[in-house]
Amino acid sequence: MQAGQDRGGNGTGRGTAVIARPRQKTKKPSLYRVLILNDDYTPMEFVVHVLERFFQKDRDAATRIMLHVHNHGVGECGVYTFEVAETKVTQVMDFARQHQHPLQCVMEKKCGMNAGFLPRPRTSAASSAHLCE
């Protein structure tokens, strides 16, 4: 290049530089499965009512989930972000206690590879360790 010329060819000798900052990728929030656990005392109709009221399930979907809980020991009510899942678990547990039912509702982190339903052995909710962390 000769003196007095820049790459733009306008002869001013000044160029414009753009500094590109690397974009920070926003991490999607982790998702959590809200699960209802079977017990021998909570009436089936109460479980259906809980699914309709707190998880916005229609009667057919609520009945299918309730039967799955009854037959397999656990069933998925929905998948939510941490705060929403935590709130739903608390709401269900409080509602069950108010109606003197021992219904258990828990949440677990949803794994990429284990996105579907995973039957769990009947153990206490506190002892179920999660494998995807």
CSV table of C-alpha atoms in Angstrom, one decimal:
chain,number,residue,atom,x,y,z
A,1,MET,CA,0.0,0.0,0.0
A,2,GLN,CA,1.2,3.5,-0.6
A,3,ALA,CA,1.2,6.2,2.0
A,4,GLY,CA,-2.1,8.1,2.3
A,5,GLN,CA,-4.2,5.2,1.3
A,6,ASP,CA,-6.1,2.8,3.5
A,7,ARG,CA,-7.9,-0.4,2.6
A,8,GLY,CA,-11.1,1.4,2.1
A,9,GLY,CA,-9.6,3.4,-0.7
A,10,ASN,CA,-11.0,6.8,0.5
A,11,GLY,CA,-7.5,8.3,1.1
A,12,THR,CA,-8.1,9.4,4.7
A,13,GLY,CA,-5.8,6.9,6.3
A,14,ARG,CA,-8.4,6.0,8.9
A,15,GLY,CA,-10.2,2.8,9.1
A,16,THR,CA,-13.1,1.6,11.2
A,17,ALA,CA,-12.4,-1.3,13.5
A,18,VAL,CA,-15.1,-3.5,15.0
A,19,ILE,CA,-14.4,-5.3,18.1
A,20,ALA,CA,-16.5,-8.4,18.4
A,21,ARG,CA,-17.1,-9.7,21.9
A,22,PRO,CA,-17.7,-13.4,22.1
A,23,ARG,CA,-21.3,-14.1,22.8
A,24,GLN,CA,-22.0,-15.6,26.1
A,25,LYS,CA,-24.3,-18.5,25.6
A,26,THR,CA,-27.3,-18.4,27.9
A,27,LYS,CA,-27.7,-21.7,29.6
A,28,LYS,CA,-31.2,-23.1,29.5
A,29,PRO,CA,-32.6,-23.7,33.0
A,30,SER,CA,-32.6,-27.3,34.3
A,31,LEU,CA,-35.9,-29.0,34.2
A,32,TYR,CA,-37.4,-31.1,37.0
A,33,ARG,CA,-40.0,-33.9,36.9
A,34,VAL,CA,-42.8,-33.6,39.5
A,35,LEU,CA,-43.8,-37.1,40.6
A,36,ILE,CA,-46.6,-38.5,42.8
A,37,LEU,CA,-45.8,-41.6,44.8
A,38,ASN,CA,-48.3,-44.4,45.5
A,39,ASP,CA,-49.5,-45.1,49.0
A,40,ASP,CA,-52.2,-47.5,50.4
A,41,TYR,CA,-54.4,-44.8,51.9
A,42,THR,CA,-54.9,-41.8,49.6
A,43,PRO,CA,-58.2,-42.3,47.6
A,44,MET,CA,-57.8,-42.5,43.9
A,45,GLU,CA,-60.3,-39.8,43.3
A,46,PHE,CA,-58.3,-37.4,45.5
A,47,VAL,CA,-55.2,-38.1,43.3
A,48,VAL,CA,-57.3,-37.3,40.2
A,49,HIS,CA,-58.5,-34.1,41.8
A,50,VAL,CA,-54.9,-33.1,42.7
A,51,LEU,CA,-53.8,-33.7,39.1
A,52,GLU,CA,-56.7,-31.6,37.7
A,53,ARG,CA,-56.3,-28.8,40.2
A,54,PHE,CA,-52.5,-28.3,40.4
A,55,PHE,CA,-51.3,-29.7,37.1
A,56,GLN,CA,-54.2,-28.6,34.8
A,57,LYS,CA,-54.9,-32.2,33.6
A,58,ASP,CA,-58.2,-33.1,32.1
A,59,ARG,CA,-60.2,-35.9,33.7
A,60,ASP,CA,-58.9,-38.6,31.2
A,61,ALA,CA,-55.2,-37.6,31.6
A,62,ALA,CA,-55.5,-37.3,35.4
A,63,THR,CA,-57.1,-40.8,35.5
A,64,ARG,CA,-54.4,-42.3,33.3
A,65,ILE,CA,-51.7,-40.8,35.5
A,66,MET,CA,-53.4,-41.9,38.7
A,67,LEU,CA,-53.7,-45.5,37.4
A,68,HIS,CA,-50.0,-45.4,36.4
A,69,VAL,CA,-49.2,-44.3,40.0
A,70,HIS,CA,-51.4,-47.1,41.4
A,71,ASN,CA,-50.0,-49.8,39.2
A,72,HIS,CA,-46.3,-48.8,39.1
A,73,GLY,CA,-45.8,-46.9,42.3
A,74,VAL,CA,-44.9,-43.5,40.8
A,75,GLY,CA,-46.1,-41.3,38.0
A,76,GLU,CA,-45.0,-38.1,36.4
A,77,CYS,CA,-47.3,-35.1,36.8
A,78,GLY,CA,-45.3,-32.6,34.7
A,79,VAL,CA,-41.9,-31.2,33.9
A,80,TYR,CA,-41.0,-27.7,35.1
A,81,THR,CA,-38.2,-25.3,36.0
A,82,PHE,CA,-36.9,-25.7,39.6
A,83,GLU,CA,-39.0,-22.9,41.1
A,84,VAL,CA,-42.2,-24.0,39.5
A,85,ALA,CA,-41.6,-27.7,40.4
A,86,GLU,CA,-40.8,-26.8,44.0
A,87,THR,CA,-44.0,-24.7,44.3
A,88,LYS,CA,-46.1,-27.5,42.9
A,89,VAL,CA,-44.6,-30.1,45.2
A,90,THR,CA,-45.3,-27.8,48.2
A,91,GLN,CA,-48.9,-27.0,47.0
A,92,VAL,CA,-49.7,-30.7,46.6
A,93,MET,CA,-48.1,-31.7,49.9
A,94,ASP,CA,-49.9,-28.9,51.8
A,95,PHE,CA,-53.3,-29.7,50.1
A,96,ALA,CA,-52.9,-33.5,51.0
A,97,ARG,CA,-52.1,-32.7,54.6
A,98,GLN,CA,-55.1,-30.3,54.9
A,99,HIS,CA,-57.3,-33.2,53.7
A,100,GLN,CA,-55.4,-35.7,56.0
A,101,HIS,CA,-54.0,-37.8,53.2
A,102,PRO,CA,-50.4,-39.2,53.3
A,103,LEU,CA,-49.9,-38.5,49.5
A,104,GLN,CA,-46.2,-37.9,48.6
A,105,CYS,CA,-45.1,-35.6,45.9
A,106,VAL,CA,-41.5,-35.2,45.0
A,107,MET,CA,-39.3,-33.7,42.3
A,108,GLU,CA,-36.2,-34.9,40.5
A,109,LYS,CA,-33.9,-33.4,38.0
A,110,LYS,CA,-34.7,-34.4,34.4
A,111,CYS,CA,-31.8,-36.0,32.6
A,112,GLY,CA,-31.2,-35.8,28.9
A,113,MET,CA,-30.8,-39.5,28.5
A,114,ASN,CA,-33.5,-40.4,31.0
A,115,ALA,CA,-36.2,-38.1,29.7
A,116,GLY,CA,-38.9,-40.7,29.8
A,117,PHE,CA,-40.5,-42.4,32.7
A,118,LEU,CA,-38.2,-44.4,34.9
A,119,PRO,CA,-39.8,-46.8,37.3
A,120,ARG,CA,-38.3,-46.4,40.8
A,121,PRO,CA,-38.3,-49.0,43.6
A,122,ARG,CA,-40.5,-48.1,46.4
A,123,THR,CA,-38.2,-46.2,48.8
A,124,SER,CA,-38.5,-43.1,50.8
A,125,ALA,CA,-38.3,-39.9,48.7
A,126,ALA,CA,-35.3,-38.7,50.7
A,127,SER,CA,-33.2,-41.7,49.9
A,128,SER,CA,-33.7,-41.6,46.1
A,129,ALA,CA,-30.4,-40.3,44.8
A,130,HIS,CA,-30.3,-38.9,41.2
A,131,LEU,CA,-27.9,-40.2,38.7
A,132,CYS,CA,-27.7,-37.3,36.1
A,133,GLU,CA,-25.9,-34.7,38.2
